């Protein structure tokens, strides 16, 4: 290839690893970064990627990209460093990029610790504040002062929820939260969640329908699954229209139990869909704040699904409604 030597020179100067493969997986080019970091052994002619790459996770990630002819991504550790690998197959070639993410991971961990510590430290003063305000409220007879105290108590309640959600999220993200999965009857769990939201739904005249087949079960941690459904149902009512509908159904596809939560609400504009699972992301800030939302609910949903080895996806149409699908491995 005429541009190969230019490419080789260029890739020799960049601070990340590049491996260029042909469609059979033979190495056409490997830059110095990979050798210096000990990620590959010396490359000789006609050598295949699995003969020179030293990490097994990296090898199976590249294998997946080549065999399924689609992009593949993984993270792995090697000699005290952490790396992210992205394999991009196309036509006759496959480009593999390996980036050092050690610093980024360290930063993420310290951010998580900071948030966890601050949230933890806030728990006790909030509990004290709440009990003082409750006592004052109970003893107060002046209606105007009672009104102030009621407002203050509502704010404390919001703060309590924020601290609770941040702590759950941090534990889920770090893998610290231990799951206790078991076989659960989904139909009755959905009924329990619906009972919790009865008055919220009726104040919006939203009808809730449980279409989970009788006897349908999933393998999951009951407490976490309850929390996941609670967040999706809360959103399905909160972001619905007056007189709207919320339906939960479930089915299996051979690999996953799929729980679908569908609403006929305001929907989510296309450009916001990729971000709604991020912490504190809200489509309409003022509307969500008025509704008492902090923007952590969907992040919790995502991490509960991930911690079960599953995932969540979302399809939505602005003005028409949304469908959240939770995939849980069949397991157990
Ligand atoms: N079913 C839905 N229909 C329309 N918009 C939704 C729906 N679910 C979530 N959203 C949008 O996504 C944003 C993020 O949702 P998320 O549940 O994470 O936060 P929240 O509901 O604002 O607060 P929290 O759940 O922490 O109380 C919401 O603010 C809302 O804009
Ligand atoms: Mg929510």
mmCIF file of C-alpha atoms and ligand atoms in Angstrom:
data_model
loop_
_atom_site.group_PDB
_atom_site.id
_atom_site.type_symbol
_atom_site.label_atom_id
_atom_site.label_comp_id
_atom_site.label_asym_id
_atom_site.label_seq_id
_atom_site.Cartn_x
_atom_site.Cartn_y
_atom_site.Cartn_z
ATOM 1 C CA UNK A 1 0.000 0.000 0.000
ATOM 2 C CA UNK A 2 1.560 3.364 -1.021
ATOM 3 C CA UNK A 3 0.454 5.215 2.125
ATOM 4 C CA UNK A 4 1.650 2.470 4.489
ATOM 5 C CA UNK A 5 5.001 4.054 5.346
ATOM 6 C CA UNK A 6 3.387 7.458 6.057
ATOM 7 C CA UNK A 7 0.799 5.713 8.227
ATOM 8 C CA UNK A 8 3.545 3.790 10.017
ATOM 9 C CA UNK A 9 5.510 7.012 10.736
ATOM 10 C CA UNK A 10 2.407 8.779 11.979
ATOM 11 C CA UNK A 11 1.244 5.927 14.219
ATOM 12 C CA UNK A 12 4.772 5.689 15.628
ATOM 13 C CA UNK A 13 4.310 9.151 17.136
ATOM 14 C CA UNK A 14 0.867 8.854 18.732
ATOM 15 C CA UNK A 15 0.259 8.076 22.392
ATOM 16 C CA UNK A 16 -2.031 5.111 21.862
ATOM 17 C CA UNK A 17 -1.800 1.668 20.338
ATOM 18 C CA UNK A 18 -2.841 0.793 16.782
ATOM 19 C CA UNK A 19 -3.055 -2.551 15.124
ATOM 20 C CA UNK A 20 -4.023 -2.852 11.477
ATOM 21 C CA UNK A 21 -5.303 -6.291 10.429
ATOM 22 C CA UNK A 22 -6.429 -7.839 7.180
ATOM 23 C CA UNK A 23 -9.830 -9.564 7.052
ATOM 24 C CA UNK A 24 -8.192 -12.883 8.032
ATOM 25 C CA UNK A 25 -6.769 -11.289 11.167
ATOM 26 C CA UNK A 26 -3.145 -11.123 9.986
ATOM 27 C CA UNK A 27 -1.171 -8.181 11.341
ATOM 28 C CA UNK A 28 -0.340 -5.610 8.643
ATOM 29 C CA UNK A 29 0.933 -2.973 11.044
ATOM 30 C CA UNK A 30 1.460 -2.605 14.789
ATOM 31 C CA UNK A 31 2.766 0.654 16.225
ATOM 32 C CA UNK A 32 5.585 1.053 18.778
ATOM 33 C CA UNK A 33 3.221 1.948 21.623
ATOM 34 C CA UNK A 34 1.938 -1.646 21.720
ATOM 35 C CA UNK A 35 5.416 -3.103 21.886
ATOM 36 C CA UNK A 36 6.675 -0.587 24.463
ATOM 37 C CA UNK A 37 3.718 -1.325 26.740
ATOM 38 C CA UNK A 38 4.251 -5.065 26.366
ATOM 39 C CA UNK A 39 0.782 -5.490 24.875
ATOM 40 C CA UNK A 40 2.107 -7.480 21.917
ATOM 41 C CA UNK A 41 5.110 -9.668 21.247
ATOM 42 C CA UNK A 42 7.485 -8.980 18.331
ATOM 43 C CA UNK A 43 5.498 -8.944 15.071
ATOM 44 C CA UNK A 44 6.755 -11.130 12.254
ATOM 45 C CA UNK A 45 5.348 -11.525 8.746
ATOM 46 C CA UNK A 46 2.005 -13.340 8.417
ATOM 47 C CA UNK A 47 1.529 -13.429 12.163
ATOM 48 C CA UNK A 48 -2.114 -13.422 13.355
ATOM 49 C CA UNK A 49 -3.399 -10.983 15.996
ATOM 50 C CA UNK A 50 -4.049 -13.815 18.497
ATOM 51 C CA UNK A 51 -0.407 -14.934 18.219
ATOM 52 C CA UNK A 52 1.002 -11.544 19.137
ATOM 53 C CA UNK A 53 -1.598 -9.861 21.383
ATOM 54 C CA UNK A 54 -0.877 -10.884 24.974
ATOM 55 C CA UNK A 55 -4.196 -10.233 26.666
ATOM 56 C CA UNK A 56 -7.018 -12.767 26.386
ATOM 57 C CA UNK A 57 -9.854 -10.234 26.763
ATOM 58 C CA UNK A 58 -8.305 -8.168 23.969
ATOM 59 C CA UNK A 59 -7.999 -11.254 21.760
ATOM 60 C CA UNK A 60 -11.632 -12.280 22.175
ATOM 61 C CA UNK A 61 -12.800 -8.705 21.565
ATOM 62 C CA UNK A 62 -10.924 -8.558 18.241
ATOM 63 C CA UNK A 63 -12.166 -12.075 17.384
ATOM 64 C CA UNK A 64 -15.741 -10.894 17.875
ATOM 65 C CA UNK A 65 -15.242 -7.864 15.616
ATOM 66 C CA UNK A 66 -13.717 -10.015 12.848
ATOM 67 C CA UNK A 67 -16.199 -12.885 12.997
ATOM 68 C CA UNK A 68 -19.326 -10.781 13.366
ATOM 69 C CA UNK A 69 -18.030 -7.971 11.150
ATOM 70 C CA UNK A 70 -19.119 -5.299 13.582
ATOM 71 C CA UNK A 71 -17.503 -2.803 15.959
ATOM 72 C CA UNK A 72 -16.450 -4.276 19.253
ATOM 73 C CA UNK A 73 -15.342 -2.655 22.525
ATOM 74 C CA UNK A 74 -13.799 -3.934 25.745
ATOM 75 C CA UNK A 75 -11.660 -2.880 28.694
ATOM 76 C CA UNK A 76 -8.847 -4.871 30.232
ATOM 77 C CA UNK A 77 -5.916 -4.557 32.623
ATOM 78 C CA UNK A 78 -2.347 -5.334 31.718
ATOM 79 C CA UNK A 79 0.777 -4.880 33.848
ATOM 80 C CA UNK A 80 -0.852 -2.408 36.267
ATOM 81 C CA UNK A 81 -2.392 -0.277 33.535
ATOM 82 C CA UNK A 82 -5.987 -0.234 32.336
ATOM 83 C CA UNK A 83 -6.808 -0.127 28.645
ATOM 84 C CA UNK A 84 -9.828 0.392 26.413
ATOM 85 C CA UNK A 85 -9.860 -1.474 23.107
ATOM 86 C CA UNK A 86 -11.980 -0.527 20.123
ATOM 87 C CA UNK A 87 -11.993 -2.800 17.053
ATOM 88 C CA UNK A 88 -13.405 -1.388 13.852
ATOM 89 C CA UNK A 89 -13.741 -3.810 10.929
ATOM 90 C CA UNK A 90 -14.573 -2.545 7.452
ATOM 91 C CA UNK A 91 -14.074 -4.177 4.052
ATOM 92 C CA UNK A 92 -10.646 -5.786 3.781
ATOM 93 C CA UNK A 93 -9.259 -4.251 6.955
ATOM 94 C CA UNK A 94 -9.825 -4.072 10.677
ATOM 95 C CA UNK A 95 -8.419 -1.199 12.755
ATOM 96 C CA UNK A 96 -7.789 -1.891 16.435
ATOM 97 C CA UNK A 97 -7.156 1.045 18.768
ATOM 98 C CA UNK A 98 -5.895 0.491 22.315
ATOM 99 C CA UNK A 99 -5.951 3.478 24.672
ATOM 100 C CA UNK A 100 -4.469 3.808 28.148
ATOM 101 C CA UNK A 101 -7.412 4.723 30.420
ATOM 102 C CA UNK A 102 -5.609 4.272 33.775
ATOM 103 C CA UNK A 103 -5.738 7.979 34.672
ATOM 104 C CA UNK A 104 -9.335 8.360 33.579
ATOM 105 C CA UNK A 105 -10.349 5.327 35.662
ATOM 106 C CA UNK A 106 -8.462 6.697 38.665
ATOM 107 C CA UNK A 107 -10.254 10.021 38.273
ATOM 108 C CA UNK A 108 -13.627 8.258 37.972
ATOM 109 C CA UNK A 109 -12.892 6.234 41.114
ATOM 110 C CA UNK A 110 -11.890 9.293 43.138
ATOM 111 C CA UNK A 111 -14.989 11.150 41.923
ATOM 112 C CA UNK A 112 -17.124 8.207 43.041
ATOM 113 C CA UNK A 113 -15.407 8.140 46.443
ATOM 114 C CA UNK A 114 -15.882 11.863 46.876
ATOM 115 C CA UNK A 115 -19.596 11.683 46.074
ATOM 116 C CA UNK A 116 -20.018 8.626 48.310
ATOM 117 C CA UNK A 117 -18.233 10.312 51.241
ATOM 118 C CA UNK A 118 -20.135 13.589 50.929
ATOM 119 C CA UNK A 119 -23.460 11.751 50.644
ATOM 120 C CA UNK A 120 -22.614 9.638 53.645
ATOM 121 C CA UNK A 121 -21.615 12.670 55.730
ATOM 122 C CA UNK A 122 -24.897 14.386 54.852
ATOM 123 C CA UNK A 123 -27.036 11.529 56.159
ATOM 124 C CA UNK A 124 -26.713 12.237 59.891
ATOM 125 C CA UNK A 125 -27.223 16.040 59.860
ATOM 126 C CA UNK A 126 -30.225 15.551 57.573
ATOM 127 C CA UNK A 127 -31.775 13.026 59.950
ATOM 128 C CA UNK A 128 -31.287 15.452 62.879
ATOM 129 C CA UNK A 129 -32.739 18.352 60.885
ATOM 130 C CA UNK A 130 -35.729 16.266 59.883
ATOM 131 C CA UNK A 131 -36.570 15.200 63.422
ATOM 132 C CA UNK A 132 -36.257 18.798 64.755
ATOM 133 C CA UNK A 133 -38.486 20.129 61.977
ATOM 134 C CA UNK A 134 -41.044 17.369 62.562
ATOM 135 C CA UNK A 135 -41.217 18.170 66.283
ATOM 136 C CA UNK A 136 -41.599 21.899 65.606
ATOM 137 C CA UNK A 137 -44.267 21.191 62.989
ATOM 138 C CA UNK A 138 -46.271 18.964 65.347
ATOM 139 C CA UNK A 139 -46.191 21.598 68.106
ATOM 140 C CA UNK A 140 -46.833 24.664 65.937
ATOM 141 C CA UNK A 141 -50.345 26.089 65.914
ATOM 142 C CA UNK A 142 -49.811 29.229 63.852
ATOM 143 C CA UNK A 143 -50.962 28.273 60.280
ATOM 144 C CA UNK A 144 -48.396 30.499 58.552
ATOM 145 C CA UNK A 145 -45.486 29.025 60.517
ATOM 146 C CA UNK A 146 -46.833 25.517 59.967
ATOM 147 C CA UNK A 147 -46.826 26.263 56.254
ATOM 148 C CA UNK A 148 -43.130 27.318 56.378
ATOM 149 C CA UNK A 149 -42.208 24.226 58.342
ATOM 150 C CA UNK A 150 -44.079 22.032 55.897
ATOM 151 C CA UNK A 151 -42.093 23.553 53.020
ATOM 152 C CA UNK A 152 -38.832 23.031 54.907
ATOM 153 C CA UNK A 153 -39.765 19.394 55.572
ATOM 154 C CA UNK A 154 -40.499 18.831 51.892
ATOM 155 C CA UNK A 155 -37.033 20.177 50.988
ATOM 156 C CA UNK A 156 -35.405 17.919 53.567
ATOM 157 C CA UNK A 157 -37.290 15.013 52.063
ATOM 158 C CA UNK A 158 -35.921 15.913 48.606
ATOM 159 C CA UNK A 159 -32.398 16.081 50.018
ATOM 160 C CA UNK A 160 -32.880 12.715 51.713
ATOM 161 C CA UNK A 161 -33.946 11.181 48.402
ATOM 162 C CA UNK A 162 -30.992 12.732 46.605
ATOM 163 C CA UNK A 163 -28.516 11.392 49.171
ATOM 164 C CA UNK A 164 -30.161 7.936 49.116
ATOM 165 C CA UNK A 165 -30.071 7.769 45.287
ATOM 166 C CA UNK A 166 -26.454 8.954 45.120
ATOM 167 C CA UNK A 167 -25.391 6.298 47.613
ATOM 168 C CA UNK A 168 -27.230 3.532 45.730
ATOM 169 C CA UNK A 169 -25.786 4.681 42.430
ATOM 170 C CA UNK A 170 -22.213 4.878 43.710
ATOM 171 C CA UNK A 171 -22.442 1.382 45.142
ATOM 172 C CA UNK A 172 -23.933 -0.008 41.936
ATOM 173 C CA UNK A 173 -21.318 1.686 39.736
ATOM 174 C CA UNK A 174 -18.388 0.467 41.810
ATOM 175 C CA UNK A 175 -19.727 -3.095 41.917
ATOM 176 C CA UNK A 176 -19.756 -2.822 45.738
ATOM 177 C CA UNK A 177 -23.459 -3.546 45.892
ATOM 178 C CA UNK A 178 -23.832 -7.315 46.192
ATOM 179 C CA UNK A 179 -26.757 -8.830 44.313
ATOM 180 C CA UNK A 180 -28.854 -11.616 45.776
ATOM 181 C CA UNK A 181 -30.571 -12.950 42.670
ATOM 182 C CA UNK A 182 -33.423 -15.422 42.897
ATOM 183 C CA UNK A 183 -36.350 -16.547 40.799
ATOM 184 C CA UNK A 184 -39.139 -13.976 41.135
ATOM 185 C CA UNK A 185 -42.735 -14.011 39.938
ATOM 186 C CA UNK A 186 -42.868 -10.798 37.895
ATOM 187 C CA UNK A 187 -46.641 -10.426 37.782
ATOM 188 C CA UNK A 188 -47.039 -9.955 41.536
ATOM 189 C CA UNK A 189 -43.959 -7.704 41.761
ATOM 190 C CA UNK A 190 -45.506 -5.400 39.141
ATOM 191 C CA UNK A 191 -48.776 -5.403 41.138
ATOM 192 C CA UNK A 192 -46.837 -4.316 44.244
ATOM 193 C CA UNK A 193 -45.219 -1.451 42.334
ATOM 194 C CA UNK A 194 -48.571 -0.386 40.882
ATOM 195 C CA UNK A 195 -50.096 -0.315 44.389
ATOM 196 C CA UNK A 196 -47.369 2.079 45.471
ATOM 197 C CA UNK A 197 -48.247 4.491 42.667
ATOM 198 C CA UNK A 198 -52.034 4.223 42.827
ATOM 199 C CA UNK A 199 -52.690 7.724 44.122
ATOM 200 C CA UNK A 200 -50.018 9.350 41.897
ATOM 201 C CA UNK A 201 -51.543 7.624 38.842
ATOM 202 C CA UNK A 202 -55.113 8.519 39.743
ATOM 203 C CA UNK A 203 -54.213 12.179 40.284
ATOM 204 C CA UNK A 204 -53.010 12.200 36.641
ATOM 205 C CA UNK A 205 -55.860 9.871 35.579
ATOM 206 C CA UNK A 206 -53.237 7.518 34.180
ATOM 207 C CA UNK A 207 -54.420 3.915 33.857
ATOM 208 C CA UNK A 208 -51.837 1.269 34.678
ATOM 209 C CA UNK A 209 -52.070 -2.142 32.998
ATOM 210 C CA UNK A 210 -50.179 -5.249 34.061
ATOM 211 C CA UNK A 211 -49.801 -7.455 30.972
ATOM 212 C CA UNK A 212 -47.113 -9.732 32.405
ATOM 213 C CA UNK A 213 -48.191 -13.330 31.676
ATOM 214 C CA UNK A 214 -49.347 -15.287 34.735
ATOM 215 C CA UNK A 215 -46.422 -17.439 35.978
ATOM 216 C CA UNK A 216 -43.745 -15.386 34.135
ATOM 217 C CA UNK A 217 -40.577 -15.304 36.228
ATOM 218 C CA UNK A 218 -37.198 -13.565 36.055
ATOM 219 C CA UNK A 219 -33.864 -14.274 37.726
ATOM 220 C CA UNK A 220 -32.938 -11.096 39.591
ATOM 221 C CA UNK A 221 -32.324 -9.440 42.947
ATOM 222 C CA UNK A 222 -35.899 -8.701 44.148
ATOM 223 C CA UNK A 223 -35.026 -5.462 45.942
ATOM 224 C CA UNK A 224 -33.085 -4.070 42.992
ATOM 225 C CA UNK A 225 -35.701 -5.105 40.460
ATOM 226 C CA UNK A 226 -38.363 -3.424 42.583
ATOM 227 C CA UNK A 227 -36.282 -0.236 42.625
ATOM 228 C CA UNK A 228 -35.777 -0.429 38.861
ATOM 229 C CA UNK A 229 -39.515 -0.849 38.196
ATOM 230 C CA UNK A 230 -40.353 1.877 40.703
ATOM 231 C CA UNK A 231 -38.205 4.355 38.791
ATOM 232 C CA UNK A 232 -39.638 3.411 35.397
ATOM 233 C CA UNK A 233 -43.241 3.520 36.636
ATOM 234 C CA UNK A 234 -42.591 6.832 38.406
ATOM 235 C CA UNK A 235 -41.366 8.302 35.116
ATOM 236 C CA UNK A 236 -44.162 6.651 33.126
ATOM 237 C CA UNK A 237 -46.715 8.487 35.262
ATOM 238 C CA UNK A 238 -44.804 11.726 35.873
ATOM 239 C CA UNK A 239 -44.081 12.307 32.190
ATOM 240 C CA UNK A 240 -47.481 11.108 30.995
ATOM 241 C CA UNK A 241 -50.447 13.117 29.802
ATOM 242 C CA UNK A 242 -53.628 13.481 31.826
ATOM 243 C CA UNK A 243 -55.750 10.420 31.006
ATOM 244 C CA UNK A 244 -52.737 8.547 29.573
ATOM 245 C CA UNK A 245 -51.731 4.876 29.789
ATOM 246 C CA UNK A 246 -48.871 2.904 31.279
ATOM 247 C CA UNK A 247 -48.415 -0.764 30.386
ATOM 248 C CA UNK A 248 -45.922 -3.332 31.633
ATOM 249 C CA UNK A 249 -45.470 -6.540 29.660
ATOM 250 C CA UNK A 250 -42.797 -9.241 29.528
ATOM 251 C CA UNK A 251 -41.467 -11.940 27.189
ATOM 252 C CA UNK A 252 -38.325 -13.990 26.503
ATOM 253 C CA UNK A 253 -36.089 -14.065 23.431
ATOM 254 C CA UNK A 254 -33.960 -17.151 24.136
ATOM 255 C CA UNK A 255 -31.185 -15.185 25.885
ATOM 256 C CA UNK A 256 -33.012 -12.592 27.932
ATOM 257 C CA UNK A 257 -36.164 -11.982 29.927
ATOM 258 C CA UNK A 258 -37.394 -8.685 28.539
ATOM 259 C CA UNK A 259 -39.551 -6.358 30.610
ATOM 260 C CA UNK A 260 -41.217 -3.598 28.656
ATOM 261 C CA UNK A 261 -42.562 -0.452 30.304
ATOM 262 C CA UNK A 262 -44.573 1.568 27.831
ATOM 263 C CA UNK A 263 -46.299 4.899 28.296
ATOM 264 C CA UNK A 264 -48.410 7.190 26.151
ATOM 265 C CA UNK A 265 -46.758 10.295 27.586
ATOM 266 C CA UNK A 266 -44.864 13.324 26.346
ATOM 267 C CA UNK A 267 -42.050 11.228 24.816
ATOM 268 C CA UNK A 268 -38.372 12.134 24.569
ATOM 269 C CA UNK A 269 -36.973 14.150 21.629
ATOM 270 C CA UNK A 270 -34.534 12.103 19.504
ATOM 271 C CA UNK A 271 -31.501 14.238 20.345
ATOM 272 C CA UNK A 272 -31.917 13.618 24.086
ATOM 273 C CA UNK A 273 -32.323 9.829 23.913
ATOM 274 C CA UNK A 274 -28.575 8.967 24.105
ATOM 275 C CA UNK A 275 -28.154 11.016 27.294
ATOM 276 C CA UNK A 276 -31.184 10.318 29.493
ATOM 277 C CA UNK A 277 -29.432 7.435 31.288
ATOM 278 C CA UNK A 278 -26.635 9.754 32.477
ATOM 279 C CA UNK A 279 -26.569 11.116 36.016
ATOM 280 C CA UNK A 280 -28.523 14.358 36.519
ATOM 281 C CA UNK A 281 -29.618 14.554 32.896
ATOM 282 C CA UNK A 282 -33.071 16.037 32.450
ATOM 283 C CA UNK A 283 -34.765 16.790 29.147
ATOM 284 C CA UNK A 284 -36.764 19.698 30.480
ATOM 285 C CA UNK A 285 -34.972 20.974 33.566
ATOM 286 C CA UNK A 286 -37.728 23.153 34.960
ATOM 287 C CA UNK A 287 -40.501 20.608 34.366
ATOM 288 C CA UNK A 288 -38.527 17.801 36.022
ATOM 289 C CA UNK A 289 -37.568 20.022 38.955
ATOM 290 C CA UNK A 290 -41.200 21.026 39.458
ATOM 291 C CA UNK A 291 -42.053 17.328 39.510
ATOM 292 C CA UNK A 292 -39.409 16.755 42.196
ATOM 293 C CA UNK A 293 -36.959 14.869 39.977
ATOM 294 C CA UNK A 294 -33.199 14.872 40.484
ATOM 295 C CA UNK A 295 -32.251 13.114 37.253
ATOM 296 C CA UNK A 296 -30.787 10.006 38.882
ATOM 297 C CA UNK A 297 -33.670 7.561 38.318
ATOM 298 C CA UNK A 298 -32.706 6.276 34.862
ATOM 299 C CA UNK A 299 -29.050 6.100 35.834
ATOM 300 C CA UNK A 300 -30.063 3.764 38.665
ATOM 301 C CA UNK A 301 -32.204 1.738 36.239
ATOM 302 C CA UNK A 302 -29.273 1.364 33.843
ATOM 303 C CA UNK A 303 -26.824 0.295 36.540
ATOM 304 C CA UNK A 304 -29.231 -2.224 38.057
ATOM 305 C CA UNK A 305 -29.677 -3.811 34.611
ATOM 306 C CA UNK A 306 -25.901 -3.761 33.984
ATOM 307 C CA UNK A 307 -25.097 -5.259 37.376
ATOM 308 C CA UNK A 308 -27.354 -8.207 36.445
ATOM 309 C CA UNK A 309 -25.412 -8.668 33.195
ATOM 310 C CA UNK A 310 -28.269 -7.083 31.270
ATOM 311 C CA UNK A 311 -29.047 -3.758 29.615
ATOM 312 C CA UNK A 312 -31.828 -1.227 28.981
ATOM 313 C CA UNK A 313 -32.931 0.301 25.736
ATOM 314 C CA UNK A 314 -35.344 3.044 24.906
ATOM 315 C CA UNK A 315 -37.500 3.955 21.960
ATOM 316 C CA UNK A 316 -39.523 7.105 22.140
ATOM 317 C CA UNK A 317 -41.423 9.549 19.989
ATOM 318 C CA UNK A 318 -41.934 13.125 21.078
ATOM 319 C CA UNK A 319 -45.590 13.729 21.900
ATOM 320 C CA UNK A 320 -46.535 10.041 21.554
ATOM 321 C CA UNK A 321 -44.818 8.119 24.330
ATOM 322 C CA UNK A 322 -41.867 5.948 25.281
ATOM 323 C CA UNK A 323 -40.959 2.276 25.654
ATOM 324 C CA UNK A 324 -38.194 1.241 28.054
ATOM 325 C CA UNK A 325 -37.054 -2.373 27.648
ATOM 326 C CA UNK A 326 -35.050 -4.038 30.395
ATOM 327 C CA UNK A 327 -33.055 -7.131 29.367
ATOM 328 C CA UNK A 328 -32.149 -9.584 32.128
ATOM 329 C CA UNK A 329 -30.164 -12.742 31.329
ATOM 330 C CA UNK A 330 -32.339 -15.851 31.628
ATOM 331 C CA UNK A 331 -29.867 -17.427 34.108
ATOM 332 C CA UNK A 332 -30.648 -19.397 37.270
HETATM 333 N N1 LIG B 1 -41.189 7.968 30.419
HETATM 334 C C1 LIG B 1 -40.656 9.146 30.119
HETATM 335 N N2 LIG B 1 -41.262 9.998 29.260
HETATM 336 C C2 LIG B 1 -40.710 11.196 28.928
HETATM 337 N N3 LIG B 1 -39.548 11.658 29.449
HETATM 338 C C3 LIG B 1 -38.895 10.862 30.313
HETATM 339 C C4 LIG B 1 -39.402 9.574 30.696
HETATM 340 N N4 LIG B 1 -38.528 9.009 31.570
HETATM 341 C C5 LIG B 1 -37.533 9.905 31.717
HETATM 342 N N5 LIG B 1 -37.744 11.024 30.982
HETATM 343 C C6 LIG B 1 -36.840 12.189 30.856
HETATM 344 O O1 LIG B 1 -35.539 11.753 31.224
HETATM 345 C C7 LIG B 1 -35.038 12.521 32.315
HETATM 346 C C8 LIG B 1 -34.225 11.633 33.226
HETATM 347 O O2 LIG B 1 -35.066 10.726 33.912
HETATM 348 P P1 LIG B 1 -34.685 10.270 35.373
HETATM 349 O O3 LIG B 1 -35.698 9.276 35.825
HETATM 350 O O4 LIG B 1 -33.260 9.862 35.366
HETATM 351 O O5 LIG B 1 -34.761 11.621 36.239
HETATM 352 P P2 LIG B 1 -35.995 12.375 36.911
HETATM 353 O O6 LIG B 1 -37.272 11.610 36.704
HETATM 354 O O7 LIG B 1 -35.959 13.793 36.432
HETATM 355 O O8 LIG B 1 -35.588 12.369 38.459
HETATM 356 P P3 LIG B 1 -35.583 11.154 39.496
HETATM 357 O O9 LIG B 1 -35.990 9.906 38.760
HETATM 358 O O10 LIG B 1 -34.179 11.095 39.984
HETATM 359 O O11 LIG B 1 -36.557 11.538 40.543
HETATM 360 C C9 LIG B 1 -36.267 13.112 32.982
HETATM 361 O O12 LIG B 1 -35.946 14.320 33.640
HETATM 362 C C10 LIG B 1 -37.220 13.335 31.807
HETATM 363 O O13 LIG B 1 -36.917 14.553 31.180
HETATM 364 MG MG1 LIG B 2 -37.257 9.497 37.272
#
